[in-house]
PDB file of C-alpha atoms in Angstrom:
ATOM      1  CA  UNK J 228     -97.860 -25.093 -36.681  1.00  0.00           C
ATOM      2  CA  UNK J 229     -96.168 -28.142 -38.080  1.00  0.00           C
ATOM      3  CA  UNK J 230     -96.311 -29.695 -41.524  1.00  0.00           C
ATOM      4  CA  UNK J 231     -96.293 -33.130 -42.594  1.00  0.00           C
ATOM      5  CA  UNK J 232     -95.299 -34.806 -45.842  1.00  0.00           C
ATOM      6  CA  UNK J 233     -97.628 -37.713 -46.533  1.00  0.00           C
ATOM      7  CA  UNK J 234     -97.438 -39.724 -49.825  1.00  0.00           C
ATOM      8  CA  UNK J 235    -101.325 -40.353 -50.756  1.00  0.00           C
ATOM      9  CA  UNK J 236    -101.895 -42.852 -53.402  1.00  0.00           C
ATOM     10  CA  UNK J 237    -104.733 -43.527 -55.901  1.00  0.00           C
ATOM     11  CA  UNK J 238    -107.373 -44.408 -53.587  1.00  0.00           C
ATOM     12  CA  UNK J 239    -107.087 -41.366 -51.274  1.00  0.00           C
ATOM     13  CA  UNK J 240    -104.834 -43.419 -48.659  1.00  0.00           C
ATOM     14  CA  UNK J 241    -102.082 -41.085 -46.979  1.00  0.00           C
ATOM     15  CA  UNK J 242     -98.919 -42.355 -45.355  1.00  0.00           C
ATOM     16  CA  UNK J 243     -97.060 -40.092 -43.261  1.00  0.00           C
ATOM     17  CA  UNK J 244     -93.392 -39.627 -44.136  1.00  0.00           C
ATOM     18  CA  UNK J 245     -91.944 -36.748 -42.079  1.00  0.00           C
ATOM     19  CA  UNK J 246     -92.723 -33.866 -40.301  1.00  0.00           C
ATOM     20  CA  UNK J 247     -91.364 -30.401 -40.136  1.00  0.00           C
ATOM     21  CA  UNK J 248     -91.876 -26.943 -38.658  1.00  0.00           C
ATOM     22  CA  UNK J 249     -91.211 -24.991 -41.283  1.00  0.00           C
ATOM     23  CA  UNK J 250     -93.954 -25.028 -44.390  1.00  0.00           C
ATOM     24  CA  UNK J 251     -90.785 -23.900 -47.158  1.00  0.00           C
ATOM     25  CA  UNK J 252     -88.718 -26.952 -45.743  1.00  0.00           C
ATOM     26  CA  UNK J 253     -91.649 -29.423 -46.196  1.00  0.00           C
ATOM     27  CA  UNK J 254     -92.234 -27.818 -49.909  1.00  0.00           C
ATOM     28  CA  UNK J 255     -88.593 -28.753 -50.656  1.00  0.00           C
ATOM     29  CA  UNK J 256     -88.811 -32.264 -49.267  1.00  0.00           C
ATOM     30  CA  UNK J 257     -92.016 -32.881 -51.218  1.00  0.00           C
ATOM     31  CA  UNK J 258     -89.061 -31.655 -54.825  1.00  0.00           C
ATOM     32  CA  UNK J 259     -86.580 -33.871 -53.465  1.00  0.00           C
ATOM     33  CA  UNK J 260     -89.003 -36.793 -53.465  1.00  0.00           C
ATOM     34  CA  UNK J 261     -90.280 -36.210 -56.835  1.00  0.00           C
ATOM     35  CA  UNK J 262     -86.788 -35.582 -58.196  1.00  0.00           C
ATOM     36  CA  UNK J 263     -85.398 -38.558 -56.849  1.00  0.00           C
ATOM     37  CA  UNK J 264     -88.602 -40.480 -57.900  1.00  0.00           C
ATOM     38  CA  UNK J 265     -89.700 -38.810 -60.336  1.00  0.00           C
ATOM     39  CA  UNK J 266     -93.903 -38.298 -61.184  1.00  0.00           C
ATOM     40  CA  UNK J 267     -95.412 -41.690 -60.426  1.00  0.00           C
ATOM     41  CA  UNK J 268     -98.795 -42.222 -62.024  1.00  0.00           C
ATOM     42  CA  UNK J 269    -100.553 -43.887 -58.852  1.00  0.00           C
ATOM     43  CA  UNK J 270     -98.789 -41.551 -55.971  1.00  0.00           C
ATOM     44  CA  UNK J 271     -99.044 -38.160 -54.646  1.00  0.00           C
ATOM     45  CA  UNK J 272     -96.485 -36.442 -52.414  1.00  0.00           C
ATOM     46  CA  UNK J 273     -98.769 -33.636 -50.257  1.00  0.00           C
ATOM     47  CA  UNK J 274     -97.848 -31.108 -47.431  1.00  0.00           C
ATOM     48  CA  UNK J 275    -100.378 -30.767 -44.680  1.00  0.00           C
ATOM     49  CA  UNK J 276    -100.409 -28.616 -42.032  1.00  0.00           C
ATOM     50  CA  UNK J 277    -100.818 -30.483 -38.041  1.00  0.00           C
ATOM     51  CA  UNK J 278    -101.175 -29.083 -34.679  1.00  0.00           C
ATOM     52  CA  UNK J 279     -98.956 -29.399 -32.653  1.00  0.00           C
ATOM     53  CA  UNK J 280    -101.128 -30.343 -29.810  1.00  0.00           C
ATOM     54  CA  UNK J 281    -102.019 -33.352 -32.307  1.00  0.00           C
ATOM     55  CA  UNK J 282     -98.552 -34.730 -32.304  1.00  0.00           C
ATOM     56  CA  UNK J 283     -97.582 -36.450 -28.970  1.00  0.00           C
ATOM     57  CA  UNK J 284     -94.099 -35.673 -28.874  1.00  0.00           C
ATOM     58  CA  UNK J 285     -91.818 -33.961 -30.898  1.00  0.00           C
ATOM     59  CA  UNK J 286     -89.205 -34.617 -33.356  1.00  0.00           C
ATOM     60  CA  UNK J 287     -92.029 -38.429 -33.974  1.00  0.00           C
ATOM     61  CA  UNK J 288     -89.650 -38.638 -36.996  1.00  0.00           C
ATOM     62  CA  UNK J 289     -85.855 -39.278 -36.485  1.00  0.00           C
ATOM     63  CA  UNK J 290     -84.982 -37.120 -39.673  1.00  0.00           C
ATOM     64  CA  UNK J 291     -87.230 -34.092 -39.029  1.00  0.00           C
ATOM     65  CA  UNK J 292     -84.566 -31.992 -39.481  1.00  0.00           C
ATOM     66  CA  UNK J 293     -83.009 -33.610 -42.765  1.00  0.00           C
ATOM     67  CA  UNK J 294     -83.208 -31.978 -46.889  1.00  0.00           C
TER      68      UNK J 294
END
């Protein structure tokens, strides 16, 4: 199972940031961000889990492996 970090903003439209195969390192992304940023009123930083037979190759993000 992988999990991706999407940042969904006030009208339910998710981005995809990163992805990573471990659910505790995508949790501790998701802090960094909202450290860093801080709580905007407008955005959402969310961990979902993906299949990995939904992702066509693997790392898709250069930094998969980054925080």
């Amino acid at each position: 199972m992988l999990w991706e970090v999407r940042v969904t903003n006030s009208k339910g439209q998710a981005k995809p940031l990163v992805m990573y195969k471990n659910r505790e390192t995508a949790l501790r992304c998701v802090d960094a961000l909202y450290s860093k940023y801080g709580y905007p009123m407008h955005l959402a930083y969310k961990v979902f889990p993906v299949s990995e037979s939904e992702v066509p190759f693997w790392p898709p993000y250069p930094n998969a492996y980054s925080l």
